[in-house]
mmCIF file of C-alpha atoms in Angstrom:
data_model
loop_
_atom_site.group_PDB
_atom_site.id
_atom_site.type_symbol
_atom_site.label_atom_id
_atom_site.label_comp_id
_atom_site.label_asym_id
_atom_site.label_seq_id
_atom_site.Cartn_x
_atom_site.Cartn_y
_atom_site.Cartn_z
ATOM 1 C CA MET U 13 -26.190 25.759 7.289
ATOM 2 C CA SER U 14 -29.362 27.411 6.072
ATOM 3 C CA PRO U 15 -32.248 27.969 8.537
ATOM 4 C CA ALA U 16 -34.466 25.689 6.430
ATOM 5 C CA LEU U 17 -31.941 22.865 6.573
ATOM 6 C CA LEU U 18 -31.376 23.349 10.292
ATOM 7 C CA SER U 19 -35.138 23.124 10.798
ATOM 8 C CA MET U 20 -35.238 19.937 8.717
ATOM 9 C CA HIS U 21 -32.492 18.323 10.815
ATOM 10 C CA HIS U 22 -34.011 19.446 14.123
ATOM 11 C CA ALA U 23 -37.328 17.861 13.155
ATOM 12 C CA LEU U 24 -35.601 14.464 13.204
ATOM 13 C CA PRO U 25 -35.321 12.412 16.421
ATOM 14 C CA GLN U 26 -32.129 13.270 18.289
ATOM 15 C CA HIS U 27 -30.476 12.805 21.657
ATOM 16 C CA ILE U 28 -28.406 15.541 23.246
ATOM 17 C CA ILE U 29 -25.139 13.932 24.378
ATOM 18 C CA LEU U 30 -23.160 16.301 26.578
ATOM 19 C CA GLY U 31 -24.247 19.329 24.598
ATOM 20 C CA VAL U 32 -24.147 17.821 21.097
ATOM 21 C CA SER U 33 -27.298 16.932 19.141
ATOM 22 C CA VAL U 34 -26.887 13.417 17.732
ATOM 23 C CA LEU U 35 -29.257 11.871 15.200
ATOM 24 C CA ALA U 36 -31.320 8.998 16.622
ATOM 25 C CA LEU U 37 -32.398 7.197 13.444
ATOM 26 C CA SER U 38 -32.231 3.572 12.392
ATOM 27 C CA TRP U 39 -29.613 2.488 9.868
ATOM 28 C CA ASP U 40 -32.127 2.428 6.978
ATOM 29 C CA ASP U 41 -33.773 5.715 7.939
ATOM 30 C CA ALA U 42 -30.397 7.446 8.161
ATOM 31 C CA ILE U 43 -29.485 6.202 4.679
ATOM 32 C CA GLN U 44 -32.822 7.408 3.350
ATOM 33 C CA HIS U 45 -32.360 10.844 4.939
ATOM 34 C CA LEU U 46 -28.908 11.275 3.401
ATOM 35 C CA HIS U 47 -30.258 10.048 0.058
ATOM 36 C CA THR U 48 -32.912 12.756 0.238
ATOM 37 C CA LEU U 49 -30.302 15.425 0.970
ATOM 38 C CA ILE U 50 -28.364 14.379 -2.134
ATOM 39 C CA ASP U 51 -31.484 14.280 -4.312
ATOM 40 C CA GLU U 52 -32.471 17.760 -3.145
ATOM 41 C CA LYS U 53 -28.872 19.049 -3.412
ATOM 42 C CA ARG U 54 -28.907 20.275 0.177
ATOM 43 C CA PHE U 55 -25.351 21.092 1.204
ATOM 44 C CA THR U 56 -24.715 19.321 4.512
ATOM 45 C CA LEU U 57 -21.722 18.654 6.739
ATOM 46 C CA VAL U 58 -21.783 15.233 8.413
ATOM 47 C CA THR U 59 -19.657 13.821 11.216
ATOM 48 C CA TRP U 60 -19.812 11.370 14.126
ATOM 49 C CA LEU U 61 -19.769 11.616 17.902
ATOM 50 C CA ASN U 62 -17.991 9.049 20.043
ATOM 51 C CA ALA U 63 -16.532 9.260 23.553
ATOM 52 C CA HIS U 64 -13.198 10.634 22.344
ATOM 53 C CA ASN U 65 -14.749 13.282 20.119
ATOM 54 C CA SER U 66 -17.065 14.323 22.940
ATOM 55 C CA ASN U 67 -14.068 14.919 25.199
ATOM 56 C CA LEU U 68 -12.445 17.029 22.479
ATOM 57 C CA VAL U 69 -15.639 19.082 22.254
ATOM 58 C CA GLU U 70 -15.320 20.006 25.927
ATOM 59 C CA ASP U 71 -11.702 21.083 25.422
ATOM 60 C CA ASP U 72 -12.081 23.033 22.181
ATOM 61 C CA ILE U 73 -14.735 25.747 21.930
ATOM 62 C CA ARG U 74 -13.982 26.215 18.220
ATOM 63 C CA PHE U 75 -14.769 22.557 17.614
ATOM 64 C CA ARG U 76 -17.881 22.766 19.769
ATOM 65 C CA ASN U 77 -19.213 25.741 17.839
ATOM 66 C CA ALA U 78 -18.430 24.057 14.523
ATOM 67 C CA LEU U 79 -20.557 21.023 15.405
ATOM 68 C CA ASP U 80 -23.627 23.260 15.594
ATOM 69 C CA GLU U 81 -23.408 23.306 11.783
ATOM 70 C CA PHE U 82 -23.159 19.512 11.391
ATOM 71 C CA LEU U 83 -25.505 16.585 11.121
ATOM 72 C CA VAL U 84 -23.970 14.344 13.802
ATOM 73 C CA LEU U 85 -24.335 10.541 13.808
ATOM 74 C CA PRO U 86 -23.714 8.179 16.773
ATOM 75 C CA ASP U 87 -20.508 6.147 16.857
ATOM 76 C CA GLY U 88 -19.703 3.464 19.372
ATOM 77 C CA VAL U 89 -20.741 1.996 22.675
ATOM 78 C CA GLY U 90 -19.830 5.106 24.695
ATOM 79 C CA VAL U 91 -22.544 7.327 23.259
ATOM 80 C CA ASP U 92 -25.008 4.426 23.555
ATOM 81 C CA ILE U 93 -24.271 4.176 27.279
ATOM 82 C CA ALA U 94 -24.687 7.935 27.552
ATOM 83 C CA ALA U 95 -28.029 7.846 25.717
ATOM 84 C CA LYS U 96 -29.308 5.044 27.966
ATOM 85 C CA LEU U 97 -28.323 6.869 31.132
ATOM 86 C CA LEU U 98 -29.429 10.332 30.059
ATOM 87 C CA HIS U 99 -32.507 9.536 27.956
ATOM 88 C CA GLY U 100 -33.565 6.039 28.983
ATOM 89 C CA LYS U 101 -32.885 4.432 25.613
ATOM 90 C CA THR U 102 -29.953 3.750 23.353
ATOM 91 C CA PHE U 103 -29.620 4.926 19.766
ATOM 92 C CA PRO U 104 -31.575 2.768 17.299
ATOM 93 C CA ASN U 105 -28.323 1.688 15.611
ATOM 94 C CA ASN U 106 -24.596 2.264 15.863
ATOM 95 C CA LEU U 107 -23.951 4.319 12.727
ATOM 96 C CA ASN U 108 -20.156 4.243 12.995
ATOM 97 C CA GLY U 109 -18.619 5.698 9.869
ATOM 98 C CA THR U 110 -16.316 2.762 9.134
ATOM 99 C CA ASP U 111 -19.318 0.519 8.449
ATOM 100 C CA PHE U 112 -22.050 3.022 7.657
ATOM 101 C CA THR U 113 -20.259 5.024 4.957
ATOM 102 C CA PRO U 114 -19.463 2.035 2.679
ATOM 103 C CA ALA U 115 -23.003 0.749 3.242
ATOM 104 C CA LEU U 116 -24.413 4.140 2.256
ATOM 105 C CA LEU U 117 -22.360 4.111 -0.947
ATOM 106 C CA ARG U 118 -23.654 0.625 -1.789
ATOM 107 C CA ALA U 119 -27.241 1.678 -1.119
ATOM 108 C CA LEU U 120 -27.109 4.740 -3.378
ATOM 109 C CA ILE U 121 -27.827 3.143 -6.745
ATOM 110 C CA PRO U 122 -27.680 6.054 -9.241
ATOM 111 C CA PRO U 123 -24.050 6.825 -10.144
ATOM 112 C CA LEU U 124 -22.566 9.627 -8.067
ATOM 113 C CA ARG U 125 -19.311 11.556 -7.926
ATOM 114 C CA ILE U 126 -17.316 10.685 -4.790
ATOM 115 C CA GLY U 127 -14.342 12.817 -3.769
ATOM 116 C CA LEU U 128 -11.587 11.743 -1.363
ATOM 117 C CA LEU U 129 -9.535 14.244 0.597
ATOM 118 C CA GLY U 130 -7.155 13.236 3.350
ATOM 119 C CA THR U 131 -4.842 10.654 4.909
ATOM 120 C CA ARG U 132 -1.354 10.001 3.499
ATOM 121 C CA PRO U 133 -0.125 10.022 -0.101
ATOM 122 C CA GLY U 134 -0.535 6.545 -1.554
ATOM 123 C CA VAL U 135 -3.045 5.527 1.094
ATOM 124 C CA VAL U 136 -5.823 7.730 -0.264
ATOM 125 C CA GLU U 137 -5.394 6.206 -3.737
ATOM 126 C CA LYS U 138 -5.652 2.676 -2.313
ATOM 127 C CA ALA U 139 -8.750 3.705 -0.367
ATOM 128 C CA ALA U 140 -10.351 4.961 -3.594
ATOM 129 C CA GLU U 141 -9.697 1.583 -5.224
ATOM 130 C CA SER U 142 -11.229 -0.248 -2.261
ATOM 131 C CA LEU U 143 -14.317 1.948 -2.244
ATOM 132 C CA LYS U 144 -14.685 1.398 -5.994
ATOM 133 C CA GLU U 145 -14.778 -2.364 -5.356
ATOM 134 C CA ASN U 146 -17.327 -1.792 -2.568
ATOM 135 C CA ALA U 147 -19.718 0.310 -4.697
ATOM 136 C CA PRO U 148 -18.599 0.232 -8.357
ATOM 137 C CA GLN U 149 -21.544 2.243 -9.679
ATOM 138 C CA HIS U 150 -19.917 5.509 -8.541
ATOM 139 C CA GLU U 151 -16.996 7.561 -9.842
ATOM 140 C CA TYR U 152 -14.176 8.162 -7.345
ATOM 141 C CA ARG U 153 -11.637 10.948 -7.546
ATOM 142 C CA VAL U 154 -8.735 11.685 -5.214
ATOM 143 C CA ILE U 155 -8.727 15.431 -4.597
ATOM 144 C CA SER U 156 -5.628 15.489 -2.378
ATOM 145 C CA HIS U 157 -3.893 13.743 0.481
ATOM 146 C CA GLY U 158 -4.386 15.355 3.883
ATOM 147 C CA PHE U 159 -0.854 16.635 4.451
ATOM 148 C CA PHE U 160 -1.167 19.758 2.360
ATOM 149 C CA ALA U 161 0.153 23.221 3.197
ATOM 150 C CA PRO U 162 -2.158 26.209 3.702
ATOM 151 C CA SER U 163 -0.854 27.566 0.404
ATOM 152 C CA ASP U 164 -2.353 24.490 -1.314
ATOM 153 C CA GLU U 165 -5.903 25.230 -0.110
ATOM 154 C CA PRO U 166 -6.956 27.483 -3.023
ATOM 155 C CA ARG U 167 -5.936 24.796 -5.521
ATOM 156 C CA ILE U 168 -7.767 22.074 -3.553
ATOM 157 C CA LEU U 169 -10.907 24.149 -3.181
ATOM 158 C CA GLN U 170 -10.874 24.972 -6.890
ATOM 159 C CA SER U 171 -10.506 21.269 -7.711
ATOM 160 C CA LEU U 172 -13.542 20.577 -5.539
ATOM 161 C CA ALA U 173 -15.560 23.328 -7.183
ATOM 162 C CA ASP U 174 -14.653 21.995 -10.639
ATOM 163 C CA TYR U 175 -15.529 18.391 -9.761
ATOM 164 C CA HIS U 176 -18.362 19.147 -7.288
ATOM 165 C CA PRO U 177 -18.754 15.648 -5.786
ATOM 166 C CA HIS U 178 -22.086 14.500 -4.469
ATOM 167 C CA ILE U 179 -20.179 13.096 -1.472
ATOM 168 C CA LEU U 180 -16.795 14.285 -0.229
ATOM 169 C CA LEU U 181 -14.954 12.056 2.252
ATOM 170 C CA VAL U 182 -12.602 14.142 4.418
ATOM 171 C CA ALA U 183 -10.048 12.182 6.454
ATOM 172 C CA MET U 184 -7.760 14.513 8.397
ATOM 173 C CA GLY U 185 -8.436 13.449 11.971
ATOM 174 C CA VAL U 186 -10.639 15.113 14.565
ATOM 175 C CA PRO U 187 -11.085 18.052 14.939
ATOM 176 C CA ARG U 188 -8.954 19.257 12.008
ATOM 177 C CA GLN U 189 -11.298 17.707 9.444
ATOM 178 C CA GLU U 190 -14.425 19.239 10.967
ATOM 179 C CA LEU U 191 -12.827 22.679 11.253
ATOM 180 C CA PHE U 192 -11.679 22.506 7.637
ATOM 181 C CA MET U 193 -15.142 21.446 6.511
ATOM 182 C CA ARG U 194 -16.907 24.145 8.523
ATOM 183 C CA GLU U 195 -14.552 26.977 7.633
ATOM 184 C CA LYS U 196 -13.608 26.161 4.028
ATOM 185 C CA LEU U 197 -16.408 24.209 2.343
ATOM 186 C CA THR U 198 -19.605 25.599 0.871
ATOM 187 C CA ALA U 199 -22.313 24.399 -1.495
ATOM 188 C CA GLU U 200 -19.947 25.410 -4.282
ATOM 189 C CA HIS U 201 -17.626 22.518 -3.387
ATOM 190 C CA CYS U 202 -19.880 19.472 -2.805
ATOM 191 C CA VAL U 203 -23.336 18.338 -1.721
ATOM 192 C CA LEU U 204 -22.487 16.241 1.339
ATOM 193 C CA ALA U 205 -19.151 16.331 3.165
ATOM 194 C CA PHE U 206 -18.324 13.569 5.648
ATOM 195 C CA GLY U 207 -15.611 13.779 8.307
ATOM 196 C CA VAL U 208 -14.584 10.120 8.153
ATOM 197 C CA GLY U 209 -11.489 9.946 10.385
ATOM 198 C CA ALA U 210 -9.635 6.663 9.890
ATOM 199 C CA LEU U 211 -12.054 5.226 7.309
ATOM 200 C CA LEU U 212 -9.669 5.674 4.376
ATOM 201 C CA ASP U 213 -6.817 4.111 6.367
ATOM 202 C CA PHE U 214 -9.026 1.112 7.110
ATOM 203 C CA ARG U 215 -10.142 0.777 3.490
ATOM 204 C CA ALA U 216 -6.553 0.952 2.258
ATOM 205 C CA GLY U 217 -5.376 -1.636 4.783
ATOM 206 C CA ALA U 218 -2.998 0.860 6.377
ATOM 207 C CA VAL U 219 -4.749 0.298 9.725
ATOM 208 C CA LEU U 220 -6.225 -3.099 10.587
ATOM 209 C CA ARG U 221 -9.752 -3.480 11.916
ATOM 210 C CA ALA U 222 -10.636 -5.698 14.836
ATOM 211 C CA PRO U 223 -11.808 -9.278 14.175
ATOM 212 C CA ARG U 224 -15.506 -9.544 13.456
ATOM 213 C CA TRP U 225 -16.260 -11.104 16.858
ATOM 214 C CA MET U 226 -14.746 -8.083 18.608
ATOM 215 C CA GLN U 227 -16.763 -5.750 16.411
ATOM 216 C CA LYS U 228 -19.956 -7.598 17.334
ATOM 217 C CA LEU U 229 -19.095 -7.330 21.041
ATOM 218 C CA ARG U 230 -18.394 -3.612 20.480
ATOM 219 C CA LEU U 231 -14.793 -4.017 21.609
ATOM 220 C CA GLU U 232 -13.172 -2.579 18.509
ATOM 221 C CA TRP U 233 -11.737 0.250 20.599
ATOM 222 C CA LEU U 234 -9.852 -2.329 22.686
ATOM 223 C CA TYR U 235 -8.324 -3.871 19.574
ATOM 224 C CA ARG U 236 -7.212 -0.474 18.291
ATOM 225 C CA PHE U 237 -5.662 0.294 21.664
ATOM 226 C CA SER U 238 -3.766 -3.001 21.613
ATOM 227 C CA GLN U 239 -2.366 -2.129 18.181
ATOM 228 C CA GLU U 240 -1.201 1.396 19.069
ATOM 229 C CA PRO U 241 -0.998 1.668 22.870
ATOM 230 C CA LYS U 242 1.505 4.551 22.963
ATOM 231 C CA ARG U 243 -0.593 6.717 20.654
ATOM 232 C CA LEU U 244 -4.033 5.777 21.979
ATOM 233 C CA TRP U 245 -3.586 5.330 25.728
ATOM 234 C CA ARG U 246 -4.745 8.859 26.509
ATOM 235 C CA ARG U 247 -7.796 8.421 24.287
ATOM 236 C CA TYR U 248 -8.940 5.174 25.909
ATOM 237 C CA VAL U 249 -7.293 4.687 29.325
ATOM 238 C CA LEU U 250 -7.891 8.283 30.382
ATOM 239 C CA GLY U 251 -10.555 9.375 27.902
ATOM 240 C CA ASN U 252 -13.176 6.670 28.426
ATOM 241 C CA PRO U 253 -13.394 7.143 32.224
ATOM 242 C CA ARG U 254 -13.448 10.900 31.708
ATOM 243 C CA PHE U 255 -16.364 10.593 29.300
ATOM 244 C CA LEU U 256 -18.290 8.365 31.705
ATOM 245 C CA PHE U 257 -17.624 10.788 34.566
ATOM 246 C CA ARG U 258 -18.984 13.646 32.464
ATOM 247 C CA VAL U 259 -22.120 11.619 31.688
ATOM 248 C CA LEU U 260 -22.663 10.781 35.364
ATOM 249 C CA ARG U 261 -22.100 14.405 36.340
ATOM 250 C CA THR U 262 -24.711 15.487 33.797
ATOM 251 C CA LEU U 263 -27.083 12.793 35.055
ATOM 252 C CA ALA U 264 -26.643 14.040 38.633
ATOM 253 C CA THR U 265 -27.462 17.622 37.699
ATOM 254 C CA GLY U 266 -30.605 16.580 35.831
ATOM 255 C CA VAL U 267 -29.694 18.806 32.869
ATOM 256 C CA ARG U 268 -30.397 16.693 29.791
ATOM 257 C CA VAL U 269 -32.472 17.234 26.688
ATOM 258 C CA SER U 270 -33.921 14.862 24.095
ATOM 259 C CA ARG U 271 -35.795 15.658 20.924
#
């Protein structure tokens, strides 16, 4: 990321959550900021921080260093609890990618090129159709599924350079998607690149979202755990208490920063 763009991001309100700078903007202000980045053609990598991702940051120095190059948005109740404890106030809004990304696409009125890269064959195509129904003013192109071999990377990167989407949605799981974005993508390939995790699976109906009442109570994580307990028990049963312990440890040391 260029020094000018880093300076632009750092001028925005942020909370430091266990070493990661996370944008502290309202829903509308975040949309406006991203709109400005597109208008000005400022190449930017975007991802989200939640409790699980924060734990991965502590375990993976490569991932931690990569996030220094990202605009990071808040996702979920865990980082809100952390912000309240560490900085005395929660984030203005929960900008979780599953809701925020489709809303951003709806809000961006001029037609844009949207690229999709990730998840499984067949699923990514269904996700493109769903996103087209959500915001039909844009053009959507599937670049590739996410299960490609390293030998496929030159072809994928050339496809991106040829198409040059305004927004590229990368769905490979954390931290693989962020490492790919940081190490492989440049301004030659897109304007904004989003590490969207399970968004494309949700849009395609391959993974079910929690009922609306659970979303409003911020219990969507509990619904996901109930659907896939064997795969997600480490993330939630062990990961959530670990995240809270790390927050309390940071609170006890008094080492916390807010911009």
